mmCIF file with all atom_site columns, C-alpha atoms in Angstrom:
data_model
loop_
_atom_site.group_PDB
_atom_site.id
_atom_site.type_symbol
_atom_site.label_atom_id
_atom_site.label_alt_id
_atom_site.label_comp_id
_atom_site.label_asym_id
_atom_site.label_entity_id
_atom_site.label_seq_id
_atom_site.pdbx_PDB_ins_code
_atom_site.Cartn_x
_atom_site.Cartn_y
_atom_site.Cartn_z
_atom_site.occupancy
_atom_site.B_iso_or_equiv
_atom_site.pdbx_formal_charge
_atom_site.auth_seq_id
_atom_site.auth_comp_id
_atom_site.auth_asym_id
_atom_site.auth_atom_id
_atom_site.pdbx_PDB_model_num
ATOM 1   C CA . MET A 1 1   ? 194.608 -67.295  103.609 1.00 0.00 ? 5   MET A CA 1
ATOM 2   C CA . LYS A 1 2   ? 192.188 -65.705  101.167 1.00 0.00 ? 6   LYS A CA 1
ATOM 3   C CA . LEU A 1 3   ? 192.353 -67.123  97.644  1.00 0.00 ? 7   LEU A CA 1
ATOM 4   C CA . ARG A 1 4   ? 191.909 -64.716  94.764  1.00 0.00 ? 8   ARG A CA 1
ATOM 5   C CA . LEU A 1 5   ? 189.539 -66.393  92.345  1.00 0.00 ? 9   LEU A CA 1
ATOM 6   C CA . LEU A 1 6   ? 187.629 -65.543  89.192  1.00 0.00 ? 10  LEU A CA 1
ATOM 7   C CA . PRO A 1 7   ? 183.913 -64.670  89.485  1.00 0.00 ? 11  PRO A CA 1
ATOM 8   C CA . ASN A 1 8   ? 181.369 -67.495  89.387  1.00 0.00 ? 12  ASN A CA 1
ATOM 9   C CA . TYR A 1 9   ? 180.234 -66.665  85.812  1.00 0.00 ? 13  TYR A CA 1
ATOM 10  C CA . PHE A 1 10  ? 183.581 -67.991  84.537  1.00 0.00 ? 14  PHE A CA 1
ATOM 11  C CA . LYS A 1 11  ? 182.179 -71.499  85.177  1.00 0.00 ? 15  LYS A CA 1
ATOM 12  C CA . LYS A 1 12  ? 179.513 -70.768  82.537  1.00 0.00 ? 16  LYS A CA 1
ATOM 13  C CA . ILE A 1 13  ? 182.161 -69.344  80.192  1.00 0.00 ? 17  ILE A CA 1
ATOM 14  C CA . SER A 1 14  ? 184.214 -72.546  80.514  1.00 0.00 ? 18  SER A CA 1
ATOM 15  C CA . LEU A 1 15  ? 181.173 -74.701  79.722  1.00 0.00 ? 19  LEU A CA 1
ATOM 16  C CA . ILE A 1 16  ? 180.398 -72.509  76.690  1.00 0.00 ? 20  ILE A CA 1
ATOM 17  C CA . ILE A 1 17  ? 184.014 -72.940  75.471  1.00 0.00 ? 21  ILE A CA 1
ATOM 18  C CA . ILE A 1 18  ? 183.723 -76.744  75.813  1.00 0.00 ? 22  ILE A CA 1
ATOM 19  C CA . LEU A 1 19  ? 180.403 -76.749  73.916  1.00 0.00 ? 23  LEU A CA 1
ATOM 20  C CA . LEU A 1 20  ? 181.924 -74.572  71.181  1.00 0.00 ? 24  LEU A CA 1
ATOM 21  C CA . VAL A 1 21  ? 184.920 -76.930  70.890  1.00 0.00 ? 25  VAL A CA 1
ATOM 22  C CA . ILE A 1 22  ? 182.631 -79.966  70.596  1.00 0.00 ? 26  ILE A CA 1
ATOM 23  C CA . THR A 1 23  ? 180.423 -78.200  68.022  1.00 0.00 ? 27  THR A CA 1
ATOM 24  C CA . PHE A 1 24  ? 183.497 -77.075  66.093  1.00 0.00 ? 28  PHE A CA 1
ATOM 25  C CA . LEU A 1 25  ? 184.942 -80.604  66.024  1.00 0.00 ? 29  LEU A CA 1
ATOM 26  C CA . ILE A 1 26  ? 181.644 -82.126  64.880  1.00 0.00 ? 30  ILE A CA 1
ATOM 27  C CA . PHE A 1 27  ? 181.280 -79.418  62.205  1.00 0.00 ? 31  PHE A CA 1
ATOM 28  C CA . MET A 1 28  ? 184.836 -79.954  60.949  1.00 0.00 ? 32  MET A CA 1
ATOM 29  C CA . LYS A 1 29  ? 184.363 -83.727  60.874  1.00 0.00 ? 33  LYS A CA 1
ATOM 30  C CA . ILE A 1 30  ? 181.149 -83.407  58.823  1.00 0.00 ? 34  ILE A CA 1
ATOM 31  C CA . SER A 1 31  ? 182.324 -80.648  56.472  1.00 0.00 ? 35  SER A CA 1
ATOM 32  C CA . ASP A 1 32  ? 185.794 -81.964  55.607  1.00 0.00 ? 36  ASP A CA 1
ATOM 33  C CA . PRO A 1 33  ? 187.098 -85.200  57.158  1.00 0.00 ? 37  PRO A CA 1
ATOM 34  C CA . ASN A 1 34  ? 190.484 -84.752  55.430  1.00 0.00 ? 38  ASN A CA 1
ATOM 35  C CA . ILE A 1 35  ? 191.279 -81.396  57.025  1.00 0.00 ? 39  ILE A CA 1
ATOM 36  C CA . PRO A 1 36  ? 194.908 -81.230  58.288  1.00 0.00 ? 40  PRO A CA 1
ATOM 37  C CA . LYS A 1 37  ? 195.248 -81.620  62.052  1.00 0.00 ? 41  LYS A CA 1
ATOM 38  C CA . GLY A 1 38  ? 198.119 -79.127  62.297  1.00 0.00 ? 42  GLY A CA 1
ATOM 39  C CA . PHE A 1 39  ? 195.819 -76.201  62.933  1.00 0.00 ? 43  PHE A CA 1
ATOM 40  C CA . ILE A 1 40  ? 192.863 -77.800  64.726  1.00 0.00 ? 44  ILE A CA 1
ATOM 41  C CA . THR A 1 41  ? 194.694 -79.831  67.392  1.00 0.00 ? 45  THR A CA 1
ATOM 42  C CA . PRO A 1 42  ? 196.576 -76.935  69.073  1.00 0.00 ? 46  PRO A CA 1
ATOM 43  C CA . LEU A 1 43  ? 193.442 -74.763  68.970  1.00 0.00 ? 47  LEU A CA 1
ATOM 44  C CA . VAL A 1 44  ? 191.335 -77.489  70.618  1.00 0.00 ? 48  VAL A CA 1
ATOM 45  C CA . LYS A 1 45  ? 194.022 -78.199  73.226  1.00 0.00 ? 49  LYS A CA 1
ATOM 46  C CA . VAL A 1 46  ? 194.436 -74.521  74.159  1.00 0.00 ? 50  VAL A CA 1
ATOM 47  C CA . SER A 1 47  ? 190.646 -74.089  74.349  1.00 0.00 ? 51  SER A CA 1
ATOM 48  C CA . LEU A 1 48  ? 190.253 -77.138  76.618  1.00 0.00 ? 52  LEU A CA 1
ATOM 49  C CA . ILE A 1 49  ? 193.062 -76.033  78.962  1.00 0.00 ? 53  ILE A CA 1
ATOM 50  C CA . LEU A 1 50  ? 191.614 -72.510  79.092  1.00 0.00 ? 54  LEU A CA 1
ATOM 51  C CA . ALA A 1 51  ? 188.130 -73.886  79.838  1.00 0.00 ? 55  ALA A CA 1
ATOM 52  C CA . GLY A 1 52  ? 189.550 -76.153  82.550  1.00 0.00 ? 56  GLY A CA 1
ATOM 53  C CA . TYR A 1 53  ? 191.503 -73.272  84.063  1.00 0.00 ? 57  TYR A CA 1
ATOM 54  C CA . PHE A 1 54  ? 188.420 -71.025  84.151  1.00 0.00 ? 58  PHE A CA 1
ATOM 55  C CA . PHE A 1 55  ? 186.383 -73.830  85.714  1.00 0.00 ? 59  PHE A CA 1
ATOM 56  C CA . ILE A 1 56  ? 188.790 -74.661  88.536  1.00 0.00 ? 60  ILE A CA 1
ATOM 57  C CA . MET A 1 57  ? 189.815 -71.064  89.243  1.00 0.00 ? 61  MET A CA 1
ATOM 58  C CA . SER A 1 58  ? 186.298 -69.619  89.483  1.00 0.00 ? 62  SER A CA 1
ATOM 59  C CA . LYS A 1 59  ? 184.286 -69.245  92.667  1.00 0.00 ? 63  LYS A CA 1
ATOM 60  C CA . GLU A 1 60  ? 181.434 -71.506  93.681  1.00 0.00 ? 64  GLU A CA 1
ATOM 61  C CA . LYS A 1 61  ? 178.018 -69.861  94.186  1.00 0.00 ? 65  LYS A CA 1
ATOM 62  C CA . ILE A 1 62  ? 178.775 -69.677  97.919  1.00 0.00 ? 66  ILE A CA 1
ATOM 63  C CA . GLU A 1 63  ? 182.524 -69.521  98.377  1.00 0.00 ? 67  GLU A CA 1
ATOM 64  C CA . ASP A 1 64  ? 182.979 -69.887  102.117 1.00 0.00 ? 68  ASP A CA 1
ATOM 65  C CA . GLU A 1 65  ? 185.821 -71.148  104.310 1.00 0.00 ? 69  GLU A CA 1
ATOM 66  C CA . PHE A 1 66  ? 184.805 -74.822  103.984 1.00 0.00 ? 70  PHE A CA 1
ATOM 67  C CA . ILE A 1 67  ? 184.831 -74.611  100.173 1.00 0.00 ? 71  ILE A CA 1
ATOM 68  C CA . GLN A 1 68  ? 188.221 -72.881  100.315 1.00 0.00 ? 72  GLN A CA 1
ATOM 69  C CA . SER A 1 69  ? 189.665 -75.641  102.483 1.00 0.00 ? 73  SER A CA 1
ATOM 70  C CA . VAL A 1 70  ? 188.255 -78.264  100.077 1.00 0.00 ? 74  VAL A CA 1
ATOM 71  C CA . ARG A 1 71  ? 189.741 -76.266  97.206  1.00 0.00 ? 75  ARG A CA 1
ATOM 72  C CA . LEU A 1 72  ? 193.206 -76.152  98.787  1.00 0.00 ? 76  LEU A CA 1
ATOM 73  C CA . THR A 1 73  ? 193.087 -79.875  99.614  1.00 0.00 ? 77  THR A CA 1
ATOM 74  C CA . SER A 1 74  ? 192.086 -80.660  96.024  1.00 0.00 ? 78  SER A CA 1
ATOM 75  C CA . TYR A 1 75  ? 194.875 -78.451  94.615  1.00 0.00 ? 79  TYR A CA 1
ATOM 76  C CA . ALA A 1 76  ? 197.384 -80.324  96.799  1.00 0.00 ? 80  ALA A CA 1
ATOM 77  C CA . ILE A 1 77  ? 196.042 -83.729  95.708  1.00 0.00 ? 81  ILE A CA 1
ATOM 78  C CA . ALA A 1 78  ? 196.031 -82.705  92.022  1.00 0.00 ? 82  ALA A CA 1
ATOM 79  C CA . PHE A 1 79  ? 199.603 -81.407  92.304  1.00 0.00 ? 83  PHE A CA 1
ATOM 80  C CA . SER A 1 80  ? 200.751 -84.650  93.958  1.00 0.00 ? 84  SER A CA 1
ATOM 81  C CA . PHE A 1 81  ? 198.979 -86.559  91.190  1.00 0.00 ? 85  PHE A CA 1
ATOM 82  C CA . LEU A 1 82  ? 200.861 -84.497  88.596  1.00 0.00 ? 86  LEU A CA 1
ATOM 83  C CA . ILE A 1 83  ? 204.218 -85.406  90.203  1.00 0.00 ? 87  ILE A CA 1
ATOM 84  C CA . ILE A 1 84  ? 203.269 -89.106  90.540  1.00 0.00 ? 88  ILE A CA 1
ATOM 85  C CA . GLN A 1 85  ? 202.096 -89.159  86.929  1.00 0.00 ? 89  GLN A CA 1
ATOM 86  C CA . TYR A 1 86  ? 205.430 -87.698  85.805  1.00 0.00 ? 90  TYR A CA 1
ATOM 87  C CA . LEU A 1 87  ? 207.460 -90.128  87.953  1.00 0.00 ? 91  LEU A CA 1
ATOM 88  C CA . ILE A 1 88  ? 205.543 -93.147  86.640  1.00 0.00 ? 92  ILE A CA 1
ATOM 89  C CA . THR A 1 89  ? 205.991 -91.998  83.050  1.00 0.00 ? 93  THR A CA 1
ATOM 90  C CA . GLU A 1 90  ? 209.649 -91.101  83.483  1.00 0.00 ? 94  GLU A CA 1
ATOM 91  C CA . SER A 1 91  ? 210.540 -94.370  85.221  1.00 0.00 ? 95  SER A CA 1
ATOM 92  C CA . GLN A 1 92  ? 208.804 -96.365  82.459  1.00 0.00 ? 96  GLN A CA 1
ATOM 93  C CA . ILE A 1 93  ? 206.969 -98.495  85.049  1.00 0.00 ? 97  ILE A CA 1
ATOM 94  C CA . LEU A 1 94  ? 203.795 -98.527  83.002  1.00 0.00 ? 98  LEU A CA 1
ATOM 95  C CA . SER A 1 95  ? 205.436 -98.097  79.607  1.00 0.00 ? 99  SER A CA 1
ATOM 96  C CA . PHE A 1 96  ? 203.184 -100.787 78.135  1.00 0.00 ? 100 PHE A CA 1
ATOM 97  C CA . LEU A 1 97  ? 200.189 -98.447  78.655  1.00 0.00 ? 101 LEU A CA 1
ATOM 98  C CA . HIS A 1 98  ? 201.442 -95.656  76.406  1.00 0.00 ? 102 HIS A CA 1
ATOM 99  C CA . LYS A 1 99  ? 203.486 -95.807  73.251  1.00 0.00 ? 103 LYS A CA 1
ATOM 100 C CA . ASP A 1 100 ? 204.888 -92.296  73.384  1.00 0.00 ? 104 ASP A CA 1
ATOM 101 C CA . ASP A 1 101 ? 205.662 -89.777  76.137  1.00 0.00 ? 105 ASP A CA 1
ATOM 102 C CA . PRO A 1 102 ? 202.594 -87.862  77.273  1.00 0.00 ? 106 PRO A CA 1
ATOM 103 C CA . SER A 1 103 ? 202.560 -84.260  76.168  1.00 0.00 ? 107 SER A CA 1
ATOM 104 C CA . ALA A 1 104 ? 202.376 -81.268  78.525  1.00 0.00 ? 108 ALA A CA 1
ATOM 105 C CA . PHE A 1 105 ? 198.731 -81.007  77.486  1.00 0.00 ? 109 PHE A CA 1
ATOM 106 C CA . ARG A 1 106 ? 197.986 -84.497  78.805  1.00 0.00 ? 110 ARG A CA 1
ATOM 107 C CA . TYR A 1 107 ? 199.740 -83.806  82.134  1.00 0.00 ? 111 TYR A CA 1
ATOM 108 C CA . ILE A 1 108 ? 197.865 -80.545  82.660  1.00 0.00 ? 112 ILE A CA 1
ATOM 109 C CA . PHE A 1 109 ? 194.520 -81.855  81.434  1.00 0.00 ? 113 PHE A CA 1
ATOM 110 C CA . ASN A 1 110 ? 194.738 -84.972  83.639  1.00 0.00 ? 114 ASN A CA 1
ATOM 111 C CA . SER A 1 111 ? 195.584 -82.781  86.642  1.00 0.00 ? 115 SER A CA 1
ATOM 112 C CA . ILE A 1 112 ? 192.602 -80.508  85.963  1.00 0.00 ? 116 ILE A CA 1
ATOM 113 C CA . LEU A 1 113 ? 190.297 -83.544  85.709  1.00 0.00 ? 117 LEU A CA 1
ATOM 114 C CA . PHE A 1 114 ? 191.779 -85.002  88.887  1.00 0.00 ? 118 PHE A CA 1
ATOM 115 C CA . TYR A 1 115 ? 191.294 -81.694  90.703  1.00 0.00 ? 119 TYR A CA 1
ATOM 116 C CA . ILE A 1 116 ? 187.626 -81.465  89.628  1.00 0.00 ? 120 ILE A CA 1
ATOM 117 C CA . PHE A 1 117 ? 187.042 -85.106  90.619  1.00 0.00 ? 121 PHE A CA 1
ATOM 118 C CA . PHE A 1 118 ? 188.500 -84.649  94.108  1.00 0.00 ? 122 PHE A CA 1
ATOM 119 C CA . PHE A 1 119 ? 186.920 -81.229  94.657  1.00 0.00 ? 123 PHE A CA 1
ATOM 120 C CA . TYR A 1 120 ? 183.398 -82.599  94.205  1.00 0.00 ? 124 TYR A CA 1
ATOM 121 C CA . LEU A 1 121 ? 184.151 -85.791  96.141  1.00 0.00 ? 125 LEU A CA 1
ATOM 122 C CA . LEU A 1 122 ? 185.306 -83.705  99.109  1.00 0.00 ? 126 LEU A CA 1
ATOM 123 C CA . LYS A 1 123 ? 182.620 -81.054  98.735  1.00 0.00 ? 127 LYS A CA 1
ATOM 124 C CA . TYR A 1 124 ? 179.787 -83.552  98.873  1.00 0.00 ? 128 TYR A CA 1
ATOM 125 C CA . ARG A 1 125 ? 181.652 -85.655  101.434 1.00 0.00 ? 129 ARG A CA 1
ATOM 126 C CA . VAL A 1 126 ? 181.640 -88.774  99.247  1.00 0.00 ? 130 VAL A CA 1
ATOM 127 C CA . ILE A 1 127 ? 184.980 -89.541  100.840 1.00 0.00 ? 131 ILE A CA 1
ATOM 128 C CA . LYS A 1 128 ? 185.372 -88.748  104.517 1.00 0.00 ? 132 LYS A CA 1
ATOM 129 C CA . LEU A 1 129 ? 188.663 -86.914  104.350 1.00 0.00 ? 133 LEU A CA 1
ATOM 130 C CA . LYS A 1 130 ? 188.792 -84.413  107.185 1.00 0.00 ? 134 LYS A CA 1
ATOM 131 C CA . CYS A 1 131 ? 189.466 -80.922  105.887 1.00 0.00 ? 135 CYS A CA 1
ATOM 132 C CA . GLU A 1 132 ? 191.020 -78.359  108.129 1.00 0.00 ? 136 GLU A CA 1
ATOM 133 C CA . LYS A 1 133 ? 191.293 -74.683  107.412 1.00 0.00 ? 137 LYS A CA 1
ATOM 134 C CA . GLN A 1 134 ? 194.677 -73.790  105.960 1.00 0.00 ? 138 GLN A CA 1
ATOM 135 C CA . SER A 1 135 ? 195.535 -70.412  107.383 1.00 0.00 ? 139 SER A CA 1
ATOM 136 C CA . MET B 2 1   ? 187.224 -81.871  118.127 1.00 0.00 ? 3   MET B CA 1
ATOM 137 C CA . LYS B 2 2   ? 183.731 -82.782  119.238 1.00 0.00 ? 4   LYS B CA 1
ATOM 138 C CA . ASN B 2 3   ? 180.767 -80.483  118.848 1.00 0.00 ? 5   ASN B CA 1
ATOM 139 C CA . ASN B 2 4   ? 177.100 -80.409  119.709 1.00 0.00 ? 6   ASN B CA 1
ATOM 140 C CA . LEU B 2 5   ? 176.092 -77.959  117.010 1.00 0.00 ? 7   LEU B CA 1
ATOM 141 C CA . LYS B 2 6   ? 173.224 -80.144  115.819 1.00 0.00 ? 8   LYS B CA 1
ATOM 142 C CA . GLU B 2 7   ? 171.607 -80.326  119.264 1.00 0.00 ? 9   GLU B CA 1
ATOM 143 C CA . LEU B 2 8   ? 172.012 -76.582  119.879 1.00 0.00 ? 10  LEU B CA 1
ATOM 144 C CA . ARG B 2 9   ? 170.701 -75.727  116.413 1.00 0.00 ? 11  ARG B CA 1
ATOM 145 C CA . GLU B 2 10  ? 167.635 -77.885  116.907 1.00 0.00 ? 12  GLU B CA 1
ATOM 146 C CA . ALA B 2 11  ? 167.099 -76.457  120.395 1.00 0.00 ? 13  ALA B CA 1
ATOM 147 C CA . ASN B 2 12  ? 167.027 -72.994  118.805 1.00 0.00 ? 14  ASN B CA 1
ATOM 148 C CA . GLY B 2 13  ? 164.494 -74.173  116.208 1.00 0.00 ? 15  GLY B CA 1
ATOM 149 C CA . LEU B 2 14  ? 166.830 -73.603  113.291 1.00 0.00 ? 16  LEU B CA 1
ATOM 150 C CA . THR B 2 15  ? 167.304 -75.680  110.167 1.00 0.00 ? 17  THR B CA 1
ATOM 151 C CA . GLN B 2 16  ? 170.731 -76.225  108.601 1.00 0.00 ? 18  GLN B CA 1
ATOM 152 C CA . GLU B 2 17  ? 169.728 -73.885  105.784 1.00 0.00 ? 19  GLU B CA 1
ATOM 153 C CA . SER B 2 18  ? 168.548 -71.075  108.078 1.00 0.00 ? 20  SER B CA 1
ATOM 154 C CA . LEU B 2 19  ? 171.638 -71.329  110.292 1.00 0.00 ? 21  LEU B CA 1
ATOM 155 C CA . ALA B 2 20  ? 173.846 -71.279  107.185 1.00 0.00 ? 22  ALA B CA 1
ATOM 156 C CA . ASN B 2 21  ? 172.075 -68.118  105.972 1.00 0.00 ? 23  ASN B CA 1
ATOM 157 C CA . LEU B 2 22  ? 172.495 -66.439  109.354 1.00 0.00 ? 24  LEU B CA 1
ATOM 158 C CA . VAL B 2 23  ? 176.265 -67.000  109.420 1.00 0.00 ? 25  VAL B CA 1
ATOM 159 C CA . PHE B 2 24  ? 176.731 -66.469  105.645 1.00 0.00 ? 26  PHE B CA 1
ATOM 160 C CA . VAL B 2 25  ? 178.039 -69.924  104.730 1.00 0.00 ? 27  VAL B CA 1
ATOM 161 C CA . SER B 2 26  ? 176.674 -72.777  102.620 1.00 0.00 ? 28  SER B CA 1
ATOM 162 C CA . ARG B 2 27  ? 174.493 -75.566  104.007 1.00 0.00 ? 29  ARG B CA 1
ATOM 163 C CA . GLN B 2 28  ? 177.301 -77.993  103.173 1.00 0.00 ? 30  GLN B CA 1
ATOM 164 C CA . THR B 2 29  ? 179.536 -76.162  105.621 1.00 0.00 ? 31  THR B CA 1
ATOM 165 C CA . ILE B 2 30  ? 177.021 -76.598  108.454 1.00 0.00 ? 32  ILE B CA 1
ATOM 166 C CA . ILE B 2 31  ? 176.591 -80.290  107.554 1.00 0.00 ? 33  ILE B CA 1
ATOM 167 C CA . SER B 2 32  ? 180.373 -80.796  107.506 1.00 0.00 ? 34  SER B CA 1
ATOM 168 C CA . ILE B 2 33  ? 180.781 -79.130  110.914 1.00 0.00 ? 35  ILE B CA 1
ATOM 169 C CA . GLU B 2 34  ? 177.930 -81.160  112.425 1.00 0.00 ? 36  GLU B CA 1
ATOM 170 C CA . LYS B 2 35  ? 179.402 -84.401  111.072 1.00 0.00 ? 37  LYS B CA 1
ATOM 171 C CA . GLU B 2 36  ? 182.827 -83.320  112.382 1.00 0.00 ? 38  GLU B CA 1
ATOM 172 C CA . TYR B 2 37  ? 184.491 -83.459  108.968 1.00 0.00 ? 39  TYR B CA 1
ATOM 173 C CA . TYR B 2 38  ? 185.429 -79.817  109.240 1.00 0.00 ? 40  TYR B CA 1
ATOM 174 C CA . VAL B 2 39  ? 186.595 -77.628  112.118 1.00 0.00 ? 41  VAL B CA 1
ATOM 175 C CA . PRO B 2 40  ? 185.514 -74.009  111.551 1.00 0.00 ? 42  PRO B CA 1
ATOM 176 C CA . THR B 2 41  ? 187.749 -70.966  111.929 1.00 0.00 ? 43  THR B CA 1
ATOM 177 C CA . THR B 2 42  ? 187.511 -68.793  115.052 1.00 0.00 ? 44  THR B CA 1
ATOM 178 C CA . PRO B 2 43  ? 185.356 -66.087  113.366 1.00 0.00 ? 45  PRO B CA 1
ATOM 179 C CA . LEU B 2 44  ? 182.819 -68.674  112.187 1.00 0.00 ? 46  LEU B CA 1
ATOM 180 C CA . ALA B 2 45  ? 182.808 -70.415  115.582 1.00 0.00 ? 47  ALA B CA 1
ATOM 181 C CA . LEU B 2 46  ? 182.136 -67.040  117.247 1.00 0.00 ? 48  LEU B CA 1
ATOM 182 C CA . LYS B 2 47  ? 179.328 -66.263  114.791 1.00 0.00 ? 49  LYS B CA 1
ATOM 183 C CA . LEU B 2 48  ? 177.733 -69.661  115.484 1.00 0.00 ? 50  LEU B CA 1
ATOM 184 C CA . ALA B 2 49  ? 177.978 -69.069  119.235 1.00 0.00 ? 51  ALA B CA 1
ATOM 185 C CA . GLU B 2 50  ? 176.356 -65.657  118.895 1.00 0.00 ? 52  GLU B CA 1
ATOM 186 C CA . ILE B 2 51  ? 173.482 -66.941  116.769 1.00 0.00 ? 53  ILE B CA 1
ATOM 187 C CA . LEU B 2 52  ? 172.918 -69.920  119.100 1.00 0.00 ? 54  LEU B CA 1
ATOM 188 C CA . LYS B 2 53  ? 173.140 -67.605  122.145 1.00 0.00 ? 55  LYS B CA 1
ATOM 189 C CA . THR B 2 54  ? 175.877 -69.595  123.802 1.00 0.00 ? 56  THR B CA 1
ATOM 190 C CA . LYS B 2 55  ? 179.656 -69.698  124.266 1.00 0.00 ? 57  LYS B CA 1
ATOM 191 C CA . VAL B 2 56  ? 182.082 -71.240  121.775 1.00 0.00 ? 58  VAL B CA 1
ATOM 192 C CA . GLU B 2 57  ? 183.302 -73.712  124.398 1.00 0.00 ? 59  GLU B CA 1
ATOM 193 C CA . ASP B 2 58  ? 179.709 -74.922  124.857 1.00 0.00 ? 60  ASP B CA 1
ATOM 194 C CA . ILE B 2 59  ? 179.575 -75.846  121.169 1.00 0.00 ? 61  ILE B CA 1
ATOM 195 C CA . PHE B 2 60  ? 183.081 -77.209  120.642 1.00 0.00 ? 62  PHE B CA 1
ATOM 196 C CA . THR B 2 61  ? 185.030 -79.488  122.975 1.00 0.00 ? 63  THR B CA 1
ATOM 197 C CA . LEU B 2 62  ? 188.663 -80.490  122.640 1.00 0.00 ? 64  LEU B CA 1
ATOM 198 C CA . GLU B 2 63  ? 189.489 -84.199  122.572 1.00 0.00 ? 65  GLU B CA 1
ATOM 199 C CA . LYS B 2 64  ? 192.683 -85.883  123.771 1.00 0.00 ? 66  LYS B CA 1
ATOM 200 C CA . LYS B 2 65  ? 193.934 -86.291  120.207 1.00 0.00 ? 67  LYS B CA 1
ATOM 201 C CA . ASP B 2 66  ? 193.663 -82.525  119.620 1.00 0.00 ? 68  ASP B CA 1
ATOM 202 C CA . TRP B 2 67  ? 196.550 -81.992  122.050 1.00 0.00 ? 69  TRP B CA 1
ATOM 203 C CA . LYS B 2 68  ? 198.963 -84.153  120.031 1.00 0.00 ? 70  LYS B CA 1
#
């Protein structure tokens, strides 16, 4: 199965977005610490999700069959993590860890981070999980 | 699945990088195949066999567990 992915330069775009968000937050903090969060928070969240999406959906410099199998394995792990995270939250097992229900942003952002973490662990064989071509 | 890619590559005087370039994959892919973390697809196995001037079955060998 051939995955349709964004070109490699989208990785740079995502890093630029993250840098802009950080710069923007620092600038806002310095210029006016009492600025209402109603406008900034959604903008920052959308920017971070967009940057994460561009990063995980863009090709590596050499996107070959091994990388694609690592990618598919990481997507599956991240998706399972998303379900587990929801089940744990919903069943209140670890309710002492969080005061309120996590937002959709937190679910998606955690999954993106988990995907990136597993992708690089598998790519550089830090963990010896055998990857087989999904076709 | 066992393979003797490393031995055949070295016998042909190729580095992991040069073999990767010849079959249009990354060096990490060659490393993963040699360490038996990853089983390549048929097209890649055929390309490797052609570059190493051998047959696919001389590079890759089925193990008992592959039949289960």
